[in-house]
Amino acid sequence: MYTLYDKLWNQHLVHTESNDADSMALLYIDRHLVHEVTSPQAFESLKLAGRKPWRVNSILAVADHNVPTTGRNQGINDPVSRLQVDTLDENCEELGITEFKMHDVRQGIVHVIGPEQGATLPGMTVVCGDSHTSTHGAFGCLAFGIGTSEVEHVLATQCLLAKKSKTMRILVEGELGLGVTAKDIALAVIGRIGTAGGTGYAIEFAGSAIQSLSMEGRMTLCNMAIEAGARAGMVAVDDTTIEYIQGRPFAPQGNLWEQAVAYWRTLHSDADAVFDKSIILNAAEIRPQVTWGTSPEMVTTIDGCVPDPANVADQVKRHDMEQALKYMGLQPNTPIQAITLDKIFIGSCTNSRIEDLRAAAAVIRDRHIAPTIKLALVVPGSGLVKQQAEKEGLDKIFVAAGFEWREPGCSMCLAMNDDRLSRGERCASTSNRNFEGRQGPGGRTHLVSPAMAAAAAVEGHFVDVSKFGTS
Amino acid sequence: MEKFQTFTGVVAPLDRANVDTDAIIPKQFLKSIKRTGFGQNLFDEWRYLDHGEPGMDVSQRQLNPEFVLNLPRYKSARILLARDNFGCGSSREHAPWALQDYGFKVIVAPSFADIFFNNCFKIGLLPIVLEGKFLDQLFREVNQTEGYALTVNLQDQMLIKPTGEHISFTVDTFRKHCLLNGLDDIGLTLQHAEKIKAYEKKRRVQQPWLFV
C-alpha cells in the first residue's frame, strides 16, 4: 500500500514533531553532492560556527559550473570564477572531502558523475545545492535540490528539515516512435501539466515506456521533474538499474552487493499504492518536442507552429506569451520547422551522457552542419563520458561534421563560463531551461533532444529527426 | 537570523508569472563567495539597460525607466507583489539573498516554487501565499494609490491594508516560530543529535553498504 516515495521517506525519518502529515520532519541524508557555486557560503558559516561536517565520507565534491571547456592547461582565466573553484578545492582539502578536481578524468557535471561513480545508489536520500539533483531519482532514490543554508544544515547535521510532499504518478504506456526520446517525454509532460504542475509533489514516472528507457533516459526524465515544479522525480528499481550500478567504483561488492540488491528489489510502489494525482500519457502519441518560449512549458511538437497569444483568454497568460515571443523574436503561427538557428549546444546534466552523444552522432555521421550555423558545441558530461565517446570514435564524427569537441562541464546550459550566446542569437540546446538570458544575455534558447539538436545543426533549422532514419 | 517583527512597508507590483531565479539574480553574479551584496543586481537584466557584470559600479549604469522597481513611487518598497510560480528554476539561495539585500522583507504571490519558498524561510524573508482574488485586488489597489503600504503582522498572520481591512494568511507553525524568534535551524536540529546518532547506528547494521 506504499508508494516508492512513502518507502523512501519512511526509511529516512529520524524525527517528527507529530504524526500530522503537515509537520516538519528530520530526514537522514545518505549522499551529499557539492559543487563550487552553492557551497562556499555554507562552508564559511559552518566554520564560523565552529562546526565540522557530520559524516565526511557521505560527501562528494566537484567543480562543474565555472570550469572552462577549452584550454584547461592554462587554468581558469576569469579571476572571479577561479576564486570560486579554488575555494571549493581549499574547503575540501581542509575538511578531508573527496573531490574530483578539474584535471581529474573523473571530473564532470555533478549529476553525471554521481551515478557514473556508483555514488548514487537506490534507496538513498541524495541532496545537492542544485535543483537538478532530481536526476538521481532515476535510481529509485529520493533526490532533490537544496539551498545554501540547507547545504550547511546537511553538512552540520547529516539531516534536513523537510515536509512530506504529495505524490504524483505519471504513467507512460506503449512504445515511443522513431526519433522520440526521454527528453521528448519530459517536455511533453511539462507541456501537459505546466511548470508549476508538479509543485508540492514528488513525481514517480512509471509504465512500459519508462521501463524500456535506459538509465541515461531515466536520468534525463527525472532531471526535468524540477522543470515541472516537482523537487523530486523517481523511477522504480529494476534489472536495468541494477545492471547499470554493478561494478562502479563506489558501488558495494561481494556479500554487500547481494545484500544491497535484495533490498533494492523492494524499491517500487506497491500494486495497491494510492497516489494523490495520476497522469497518463500514450507513448506512441508523443512527437519530438521543441520549446518556442521562455519557460519549458512553452513547448510544441516539431509538426507544430508558434502559438498565437490572441487565442488565449487568460490575461496574465496572454501577456506572458506576448513577452516571450518578443524576447524570442518570433511571430505567432510560424511553423517550428521554419525557425533557423545560429548555434547548437549538446550537453548539460540533462543530455550529456554517452547515450546522448551516440544519438546525436548517429544523426550527423557523414553529414555536415549547415553553413549558417556559427558554432556547434558538444560538451560531454564527464571526463569518463568523453573518454568513452573517443573510444567509440564519436569525437571524430562530431569534428568531421563541424562540431567543436570540448572538455566536460555545465558550459552553455547556464553560461557561467565563457560558452554563451550573444544577444539575439538563437540556439537549439539539449539543456533544461529556456529562461530569458539563461544561455547568455539576450540569447534565445529552444530546448530539444540531442538527436533533434543534431538534425537542426545539419539543416540549419528545426526538422523532424525521424526523417534521418535513426532513433 | 534577525527576528521577524511587525512592520509597515510600501508595496511594489511585479505583474508577471513564472519569474525565475535566473531573472531574479543572473548567473554571472553567482560567482561571489559571499552572502551579501546581491541587492544591487536584483532583476539585473530587467532593471538596467546595459549588461551587468560583477564588480561594475552600478551608479554608472543606465537604469531601465520602464521597470517597475525603477519607478520613483516604488523606490522604498519592502513588500513585493508577484504572480504564480514565483522563484521557479534553480535552487540558488542567491535569489532570496538578493531580494533581502535589496530591502524586501515579504513576497506575496498566489504560488511559489518549492525550493525558493523553502530558501526564503532560512534567511528570514517571508513568502506569503495569497489566493488569486485577494491578489488581483491588491494589484489594483497598489496601481491606483501611490505610496500604498501594507502592515505585515506575522504573529497574528495578518496583512493589514491602509483602510484597516485585514487579510489573513497561513504559515507553517514551525517556520513561523523560527522567524518570530530568529532561530537557527541547525541549532534546533542538533538538539536531536542523539536521535541522529541512534538512527545512524541502526542504519549501519541494516544497510552497511552505505557506510563503506
XYZ file of C-alpha atoms in Angstrom:
683
model
C 0.000 0.000 0.000
C 3.046 2.266 -0.040
C 4.313 4.346 -2.916
C 8.036 4.335 -3.655
C 8.170 7.846 -2.222
C 6.486 6.703 1.028
C 9.018 3.897 1.391
C 11.976 6.197 0.862
C 10.536 8.804 3.194
C 9.753 6.366 5.998
C 13.151 4.722 5.698
C 14.929 8.052 6.340
C 12.773 9.510 9.055
C 14.846 10.414 12.106
C 12.353 12.521 13.986
C 8.940 14.153 13.630
C 7.222 16.583 15.942
C 3.898 14.885 15.340
C 2.265 12.330 13.078
C 0.450 15.126 11.329
C 1.293 14.863 7.610
C 1.903 18.594 7.550
C 4.542 18.705 10.269
C 8.267 19.157 9.713
C 10.368 16.037 9.789
C 14.055 15.396 10.187
C 15.257 13.281 7.258
C 18.608 11.500 7.216
C 20.780 12.229 4.164
C 22.930 9.443 2.724
C 24.704 11.258 -0.078
C 25.633 14.922 -0.244
C 26.935 16.158 -3.593
C 28.678 19.512 -3.572
C 29.722 21.958 -6.308
C 31.521 25.276 -6.257
C 28.637 27.735 -6.752
C 26.284 26.982 -3.875
C 28.753 25.752 -1.263
C 31.273 28.493 -0.321
C 28.868 30.409 1.911
C 27.803 27.161 3.603
C 31.382 26.135 4.377
C 32.143 29.624 5.648
C 29.179 29.694 8.057
C 29.920 26.176 9.213
C 33.435 27.193 10.153
C 32.354 30.466 11.749
C 30.005 28.494 13.990
C 32.881 26.197 14.957
C 31.197 23.157 13.400
C 32.540 20.288 11.307
C 30.863 18.058 8.701
C 28.908 15.291 10.442
C 29.963 12.496 8.077
C 32.702 13.460 5.660
C 32.533 10.334 3.512
C 28.902 10.981 2.622
C 30.147 13.959 0.596
C 31.435 14.005 -2.966
C 32.524 17.313 -4.481
C 33.305 18.544 -7.980
C 33.618 21.900 -9.740
C 31.404 21.982 -12.826
C 29.602 25.310 -13.317
C 32.624 27.601 -13.743
C 35.140 25.347 -15.420
C 36.327 26.220 -18.938
C 35.682 23.695 -21.717
C 38.808 24.663 -23.676
C 42.416 25.437 -22.810
C 42.296 23.879 -19.370
C 46.052 23.707 -19.175
C 46.072 27.466 -18.767
C 43.751 27.225 -15.774
C 40.678 29.439 -15.337
C 41.075 32.907 -16.874
C 38.250 34.713 -15.098
C 39.596 35.562 -11.626
C 36.114 35.519 -10.054
C 35.392 32.025 -11.403
C 38.843 30.880 -10.397
C 38.370 32.071 -6.808
C 35.150 30.086 -6.531
C 36.777 26.883 -7.796
C 39.867 27.439 -5.621
C 37.599 27.977 -2.618
C 35.972 24.583 -3.189
C 39.392 22.938 -3.505
C 40.549 24.558 -0.266
C 37.410 23.648 1.668
C 37.609 20.031 0.515
C 41.286 19.738 1.351
C 40.829 21.270 4.770
C 37.881 19.071 5.707
C 39.054 15.852 4.040
C 36.190 15.754 1.490
C 36.595 13.622 -1.649
C 36.757 15.954 -4.648
C 37.387 15.338 -8.330
C 39.466 18.323 -9.360
C 39.434 19.955 -12.772
C 42.259 17.865 -14.219
C 40.949 14.551 -12.849
C 39.468 12.376 -15.620
C 36.512 11.683 -13.288
C 35.606 15.406 -13.195
C 32.317 16.370 -14.803
C 28.825 17.624 -14.135
C 27.836 16.664 -10.604
C 24.649 14.916 -11.806
C 26.595 12.895 -14.343
C 29.465 11.802 -12.122
C 27.380 10.737 -9.095
C 25.651 7.903 -10.980
C 28.715 7.200 -13.115
C 30.785 6.505 -9.999
C 28.071 4.472 -8.289
C 27.951 7.203 -5.631
C 24.217 7.400 -6.292
C 22.566 4.181 -5.147
C 18.957 3.024 -4.909
C 17.228 3.729 -1.619
C 19.469 6.678 -0.791
C 18.499 10.205 0.013
C 20.656 12.369 -2.247
C 20.904 16.137 -1.943
C 22.937 18.839 -3.637
C 22.773 22.609 -3.769
C 21.394 22.348 -7.268
C 17.824 21.965 -8.454
C 18.687 19.255 -10.997
C 19.512 16.847 -8.188
C 16.155 15.306 -9.106
C 18.199 13.464 -11.782
C 19.358 10.869 -9.257
C 15.781 9.758 -8.603
C 16.218 7.632 -11.743
C 17.878 5.103 -9.410
C 14.918 4.718 -7.071
C 16.248 7.201 -4.581
C 14.826 10.320 -3.037
C 16.907 13.095 -4.545
C 16.267 16.813 -4.512
C 17.922 20.199 -4.729
C 18.500 22.384 -1.687
C 19.596 25.951 -0.973
C 22.894 27.011 0.573
C 21.502 27.264 4.129
C 20.345 23.685 3.741
C 23.759 22.656 2.390
C 25.183 23.960 5.657
C 22.446 22.174 7.600
C 23.261 18.846 5.960
C 26.996 19.377 6.458
C 26.449 20.058 10.154
C 23.752 17.520 10.997
C 23.556 14.918 8.165
C 19.841 15.703 8.180
C 17.396 18.032 6.538
C 14.186 19.562 7.805
C 11.535 18.622 5.312
C 7.829 18.400 4.817
C 6.344 15.387 3.118
C 5.329 16.032 -0.489
C 2.179 14.827 -2.158
C 2.651 12.029 -4.680
C 2.007 12.067 -8.405
C 2.384 9.159 -10.773
C 2.988 9.801 -14.434
C 2.306 6.651 -16.397
C 3.697 6.482 -19.896
C 2.485 3.361 -21.643
C 3.342 1.954 -25.045
C 6.253 2.375 -27.412
C 7.960 5.598 -28.360
C 8.012 6.448 -32.049
C 11.127 6.747 -34.178
C 13.335 9.642 -33.038
C 11.349 10.203 -29.830
C 13.404 10.151 -26.629
C 13.207 10.621 -22.867
C 13.728 14.350 -23.433
C 10.569 14.463 -25.530
C 8.639 12.630 -22.801
C 9.892 15.176 -20.272
C 8.914 18.167 -22.405
C 5.562 16.611 -23.310
C 4.818 16.112 -19.601
C 5.746 19.728 -18.821
C 3.637 20.903 -21.763
C 0.738 18.960 -20.288
C 0.947 19.855 -16.567
C 2.862 23.176 -16.755
C 5.980 24.348 -14.943
C 4.057 24.583 -11.675
C 2.059 21.376 -12.247
C 4.354 19.375 -10.003
C 4.795 21.986 -7.267
C 4.376 20.301 -3.885
C 4.621 16.814 -5.430
C 7.191 14.073 -5.769
C 6.698 12.519 -9.195
C 7.127 8.832 -9.935
C 7.492 8.000 -13.633
C 6.150 4.553 -14.446
C 4.663 2.470 -17.233
C 6.065 0.344 -20.031
C 7.668 3.244 -21.911
C 9.613 4.225 -18.792
C 10.656 0.644 -18.074
C 12.027 0.463 -21.612
C 14.244 3.511 -21.065
C 17.947 3.100 -20.342
C 19.330 4.625 -17.132
C 20.539 7.572 -19.208
C 16.987 8.148 -20.445
C 15.548 7.836 -16.939
C 18.081 10.381 -15.690
C 17.053 12.820 -18.437
C 13.432 12.415 -17.421
C 13.960 12.785 -13.660
C 16.330 15.694 -14.317
C 13.438 17.636 -15.855
C 10.997 16.863 -12.991
C 12.074 20.160 -11.438
C 11.058 21.974 -14.630
C 7.570 20.639 -13.956
C 7.845 22.150 -10.469
C 8.498 18.876 -8.630
C 11.551 18.848 -6.383
C 11.911 15.097 -6.822
C 11.298 12.710 -9.713
C 11.848 8.977 -9.446
C 11.695 5.640 -11.205
C 11.365 2.224 -9.509
C 14.364 -0.100 -9.349
C 14.512 -2.929 -11.907
C 17.144 -5.015 -13.704
C 18.201 -2.019 -15.813
C 19.029 -0.072 -12.628
C 20.959 -2.896 -11.027
C 22.937 -3.746 -14.170
C 23.961 -0.108 -14.531
C 25.335 0.076 -10.986
C 27.220 -3.203 -10.847
C 30.983 -2.788 -10.855
C 31.041 1.001 -10.466
C 33.774 2.360 -8.151
C 31.525 3.419 -5.233
C 29.050 0.508 -5.596
C 29.037 -2.277 -2.994
C 30.783 -5.535 -3.816
C 30.676 -9.211 -2.803
C 28.298 -10.050 0.032
C 27.350 -6.428 0.480
C 26.312 -6.299 -3.184
C 23.959 -9.267 -2.733
C 22.542 -7.757 0.447
C 22.047 -4.386 -1.224
C 20.380 -5.840 -4.320
C 17.917 -7.782 -2.158
C 16.866 -4.520 -0.536
C 16.850 -2.530 -3.769
C 14.404 -5.022 -5.290
C 11.791 -3.752 -2.796
C 12.069 -0.186 -4.094
C 8.926 0.165 -6.159
C 5.398 1.327 -5.428
C 3.113 -1.426 -4.176
C 0.407 -2.523 -6.596
C -2.319 -1.058 -4.390
C -0.473 2.168 -3.571
C -2.576 5.299 -3.869
C -1.198 8.480 -5.449
C -2.571 11.952 -4.811
C -2.585 12.572 -8.548
C -2.194 10.440 -11.662
C -1.416 11.413 -15.234
C -1.390 9.013 -18.172
C 0.397 9.543 -21.465
C 0.383 7.342 -24.537
C 3.996 6.965 -25.654
C 3.031 6.444 -29.286
C 1.381 9.878 -29.386
C 4.478 11.763 -28.221
C 6.214 13.593 -31.060
C 9.659 15.250 -30.991
C 9.306 18.405 -28.887
C 10.659 21.928 -29.381
C 10.172 24.845 -26.984
C 9.235 28.177 -28.537
C 9.166 30.479 -25.485
C 10.972 31.410 -22.285
C 9.586 28.723 -19.995
C 9.819 24.945 -20.575
C 6.004 24.745 -20.634
C 6.024 26.882 -23.774
C 6.527 23.841 -25.930
C 5.042 22.239 -29.009
C 5.893 19.438 -31.420
C 8.124 19.525 -34.483
C 4.931 19.470 -36.592
C 3.512 22.479 -34.752
C 3.544 26.249 -35.033
C 4.373 29.078 -32.659
C 1.046 29.733 -30.906
C -0.903 32.951 -31.209
C -1.458 34.858 -27.933
C -4.627 36.308 -29.477
C -6.248 32.900 -28.962
C -5.580 32.892 -25.216
C -8.338 34.182 -22.956
C -6.412 34.404 -19.669
C -4.928 37.896 -19.471
C -1.803 37.100 -17.414
C -1.039 34.115 -19.647
C -1.541 36.090 -22.839
C 0.713 38.857 -21.567
C 3.426 36.299 -20.664
C 3.170 34.758 -24.135
C 3.485 38.138 -25.821
C 6.536 38.934 -23.737
C 8.058 35.542 -24.543
C 7.516 35.936 -28.295
C 9.011 39.410 -28.213
C 12.076 38.129 -26.374
C 12.370 35.137 -28.703
C 11.925 37.288 -31.815
C 9.160 35.023 -33.123
C 5.881 35.728 -34.895
C 2.681 33.843 -33.991
C 1.805 30.933 -36.316
C 5.388 30.465 -37.582
C 5.951 26.771 -38.330
C 8.552 25.321 -35.928
C 10.426 23.867 -38.912
C 10.864 27.385 -40.321
C 12.863 28.548 -37.288
C 16.533 28.948 -38.254
C 19.368 28.638 -35.783
C 22.734 30.263 -35.042
C 24.210 27.876 -32.513
C 23.838 24.287 -31.354
C 24.587 23.067 -27.846
C 24.755 19.383 -26.989
C 25.496 18.961 -23.310
C 24.233 19.713 -19.724
C 23.147 17.469 -16.847
C 20.048 16.668 -18.908
C 21.680 15.312 -22.064
C 25.455 14.853 -21.984
C 25.779 11.152 -21.230
C 27.198 8.583 -23.605
C 23.820 7.568 -24.983
C 23.003 11.205 -25.769
C 26.267 11.617 -27.653
C 25.660 8.384 -29.543
C 22.184 9.546 -30.575
C 23.492 12.875 -31.851
C 26.466 11.256 -33.601
C 24.171 8.791 -35.380
C 22.347 11.728 -36.966
C 25.400 13.701 -38.071
C 27.555 10.781 -39.228
C 28.747 11.521 -42.792
C 26.918 14.844 -42.746
C 27.989 18.403 -42.033
C 26.488 21.283 -40.090
C 24.741 23.898 -42.228
C 26.910 26.864 -43.307
C 24.607 29.244 -41.409
C 25.441 27.622 -38.072
C 28.055 29.820 -36.359
C 29.002 27.369 -33.650
C 28.038 23.814 -32.745
C 29.325 22.525 -29.422
C 29.462 19.098 -27.856
C 30.294 19.202 -24.168
C 30.454 15.700 -22.665
C 29.054 15.321 -19.139
C 32.278 13.990 -17.638
C 35.861 13.124 -18.444
C 34.861 9.469 -18.484
C 31.979 10.067 -20.905
C 34.441 11.939 -23.098
C 36.919 9.076 -22.896
C 34.251 6.505 -23.780
C 32.994 8.590 -26.703
C 36.526 8.912 -28.037
C 36.978 5.172 -27.729
C 33.905 4.765 -29.927
C 35.185 7.373 -32.386
C 32.256 9.741 -31.741
C 34.577 12.718 -31.349
C 35.811 12.212 -34.911
C 32.250 12.081 -36.234
C 31.406 15.342 -34.458
C 34.561 17.128 -35.544
C 34.213 15.948 -39.152
C 30.682 17.346 -39.131
C 31.883 20.744 -37.954
C 31.178 20.455 -34.226
C 33.639 21.522 -31.543
C 34.553 18.747 -29.121
C 35.029 20.211 -25.634
C 36.043 19.393 -22.055
C 33.291 18.435 -19.558
C 31.236 20.890 -17.505
C 27.915 22.733 -17.319
C 29.075 25.065 -20.080
C 26.420 26.803 -22.170
C 23.482 25.395 -20.212
C 23.848 28.392 -17.932
C 26.827 30.235 -19.392
C 28.782 30.791 -16.202
C 31.982 30.065 -18.092
C 32.930 31.576 -21.470
C 30.491 29.452 -23.511
C 27.448 31.592 -24.174
C 25.065 33.088 -26.697
C 25.386 36.667 -27.854
C 22.372 38.956 -27.828
C 19.719 37.820 -30.303
C 21.437 34.525 -31.141
C 19.184 31.502 -31.426
C 20.253 28.106 -30.141
C 18.963 24.544 -30.337
C 20.008 23.279 -26.935
C 19.781 19.914 -25.185
C 19.758 21.657 -21.802
C 16.828 22.146 -19.429
C 15.936 25.844 -19.192
C 14.945 28.326 -21.864
C 14.610 31.237 -19.427
C 15.472 34.746 -20.596
C 19.224 35.231 -20.528
C 19.904 31.675 -19.394
C 22.472 30.925 -22.108
C 23.761 34.486 -22.219
C 22.040 37.890 -22.023
C 19.572 38.300 -24.878
C 20.216 34.719 -26.062
C 17.278 32.684 -27.388
C 17.043 29.042 -26.351
C 14.974 26.240 -27.869
C 15.038 23.030 -25.824
C 15.244 19.777 -27.786
C 16.667 16.249 -27.580
C 20.259 15.516 -28.688
C 19.068 13.862 -31.924
C 16.842 16.854 -32.713
C 19.704 19.282 -31.976
C 21.975 17.310 -34.310
C 19.347 17.268 -37.059
C 18.834 21.025 -36.670
C 22.606 21.522 -36.945
C 22.636 19.711 -40.280
C 19.652 21.541 -41.759
C 20.202 24.933 -40.122
C 16.583 24.902 -38.946
C 14.388 22.552 -36.932
C 13.485 19.353 -38.723
C 11.794 16.080 -37.801
C 14.672 13.799 -36.826
C 12.740 10.689 -37.802
C 13.384 11.737 -41.414
C 17.031 10.959 -40.775
C 16.098 7.341 -40.236
C 17.777 6.913 -36.852
C 16.206 6.619 -33.431
C 18.831 35.382 11.779
C 17.014 38.568 12.766
C 13.651 38.272 14.491
C 10.744 38.999 12.169
C 8.804 41.929 13.597
C 5.591 43.573 12.547
C 6.281 46.339 10.049
C 4.562 48.557 7.500
C 6.107 48.779 4.052
C 5.477 50.138 0.576
C 4.285 47.504 -1.900
C 5.714 47.103 -5.435
C 3.789 45.100 -8.066
C 5.689 42.710 -10.370
C 2.920 41.673 -12.708
C 4.229 38.565 -14.448
C 4.010 34.850 -13.779
C 6.852 32.299 -13.614
C 9.506 34.799 -12.513
C 12.544 32.511 -12.435
C 15.688 32.661 -10.330
C 17.776 33.486 -13.426
C 15.712 36.663 -13.739
C 15.921 37.410 -10.003
C 19.713 37.159 -9.979
C 21.532 36.343 -13.236
C 24.235 33.695 -13.190
C 27.271 35.960 -13.556
C 26.656 37.231 -10.031
C 26.638 33.724 -8.540
C 30.410 33.639 -8.738
C 30.646 35.541 -5.464
C 31.664 33.518 -2.436
C 29.782 35.889 -0.114
C 26.173 36.065 1.026
C 25.819 39.833 0.759
C 25.911 42.492 -1.930
C 23.458 40.863 -4.356
C 20.747 43.534 -3.952
C 22.269 45.924 -6.489
C 21.954 43.217 -9.157
C 18.455 42.053 -8.254
C 16.490 41.634 -11.540
C 19.637 42.914 -13.279
C 18.561 42.272 -16.876
C 15.204 43.969 -16.380
C 16.452 46.755 -14.172
C 19.354 48.044 -16.257
C 19.625 48.722 -19.984
C 23.276 47.675 -20.227
C 24.747 44.267 -19.467
C 25.926 43.844 -15.883
C 28.985 42.005 -14.683
C 30.273 41.504 -11.139
C 32.368 44.393 -9.861
C 30.701 47.066 -12.001
C 29.824 50.369 -10.360
C 26.031 50.303 -10.620
C 25.755 54.058 -10.098
C 27.327 54.448 -13.558
C 24.845 52.092 -15.223
C 21.793 53.076 -17.197
C 18.512 52.220 -15.473
C 15.554 50.915 -17.443
C 12.969 53.631 -16.736
C 10.114 51.247 -17.520
C 10.994 48.569 -14.990
C 8.619 48.748 -12.055
C 11.236 48.930 -9.281
C 12.824 51.919 -11.012
C 9.632 53.980 -10.778
C 10.115 56.645 -8.068
C 6.887 55.623 -6.305
C 8.287 52.154 -5.549
C 11.807 53.223 -4.521
C 11.314 52.365 -0.871
C 9.311 49.166 -1.462
C 9.692 46.461 1.189
C 6.914 44.155 0.012
C 6.849 42.578 -3.444
C 3.582 41.541 -5.046
C 4.063 38.792 -7.621
C 2.216 36.221 -9.704
C 2.104 32.410 -9.913
C 5.163 30.161 -9.545
C 7.439 32.923 -8.292
C 11.074 31.771 -7.870
C 10.933 28.821 -10.245
C 14.125 27.373 -11.662
C 17.374 26.861 -9.860
C 17.954 26.278 -6.159
C 20.246 29.296 -5.837
C 19.767 30.905 -2.435
C 21.330 33.948 -4.084
C 17.766 34.754 -5.257
C 16.313 35.285 -1.755
C 19.634 36.855 -0.695
C 19.293 39.407 -3.499
C 15.660 40.204 -2.650
C 16.531 40.635 1.022
C 19.683 42.630 0.331
C 17.645 44.974 -1.883
C 15.341 45.600 1.062
C 12.400 43.261 0.571
C 11.115 41.548 3.686
C 7.980 39.940 2.281
C 6.954 38.466 -1.097
C 3.242 37.946 -1.719
C 2.184 35.613 -4.560
C -0.523 33.058 -5.377
C 2.137 30.314 -5.535
C 5.880 29.844 -5.179
C 8.338 27.264 -6.459
C 9.162 24.767 -3.689
C 12.909 25.269 -3.303
C 12.696 29.057 -3.435
C 9.868 29.043 -0.869
C 11.952 26.941 1.480
C 15.082 29.033 0.999
C 13.242 32.241 1.955
C 12.396 30.991 5.440
C 16.018 30.019 6.050
C 17.119 33.650 5.818
C 14.150 35.422 7.386
C 12.379 36.510 4.192
C 8.650 35.792 4.443
C 6.854 34.357 1.387
C 3.080 34.718 1.745
C 0.708 32.657 -0.374
C -2.476 34.538 -1.129
C -5.453 33.435 -3.170
C -5.759 34.945 -6.650
C -8.825 37.081 -5.910
C -7.148 38.839 -2.950
C -4.048 39.291 -5.038
C -5.871 40.753 -8.042
C -7.478 43.242 -5.689
C -4.104 44.152 -4.164
C -2.600 44.663 -7.625
C -5.454 47.048 -8.426
C -5.110 48.995 -5.183
C -1.318 49.274 -5.464
C -1.593 50.552 -9.037
C -4.237 53.095 -8.060
C -2.611 54.512 -4.934
C 0.861 55.968 -4.821
C 2.723 55.035 -1.636
C 0.370 52.112 -0.992
C 1.642 50.280 2.098
C 0.678 47.103 3.920
C 1.325 46.158 7.510
C 2.576 42.607 7.932
C 1.807 41.012 11.281
C 3.277 37.507 11.326
C 2.260 36.784 14.914
C -1.429 37.149 14.014
C -0.883 36.078 10.374
C -2.472 39.222 9.013
C -1.887 41.666 6.203
C -3.469 44.984 7.117
C -4.480 47.395 4.370
C -4.350 51.196 4.694
C -8.130 51.097 5.157
C -7.691 48.813 8.170
C -9.092 45.831 6.304
C -7.377 42.562 7.267
C -6.376 39.664 5.036
C -5.323 36.572 6.945
C -2.707 34.175 5.620
C -1.464 30.754 6.614
C 2.083 29.851 7.534
C 3.639 26.659 8.833
C 3.753 26.703 12.656
C 7.372 25.645 12.928
C 8.572 28.122 10.329
C 6.599 30.924 11.954
C 8.148 30.088 15.310
C 11.658 30.195 13.789
C 11.039 33.532 12.029
C 9.469 35.242 15.035
C 12.296 34.166 17.304
C 15.103 34.451 14.762
C 16.058 30.815 15.399
C 18.877 28.965 13.707
C 17.674 25.655 12.224
C 20.989 23.920 12.764
C 20.996 24.625 16.486
C 17.458 23.228 16.733
C 18.349 20.091 14.787
C 21.444 19.467 16.874
C 19.172 19.206 19.910
C 18.281 15.856 18.321
C 21.917 14.782 17.911
C 21.417 11.643 20.000
C 18.491 10.594 17.831
C 20.546 11.119 14.680
C 23.371 9.012 16.105
C 20.960 6.241 17.095
C 19.435 6.267 13.607
C 22.886 6.060 12.043
C 23.844 3.137 14.268
C 20.753 1.206 13.240
C 21.339 2.019 9.592
C 24.935 0.816 9.683
C 23.584 -2.590 10.651
C 20.646 -2.667 8.210
C 22.359 -1.124 5.177
C 26.099 -1.477 5.784
C 26.954 -0.800 2.136
C 26.083 2.860 2.672
C 28.921 3.272 5.145
C 31.813 1.690 3.262
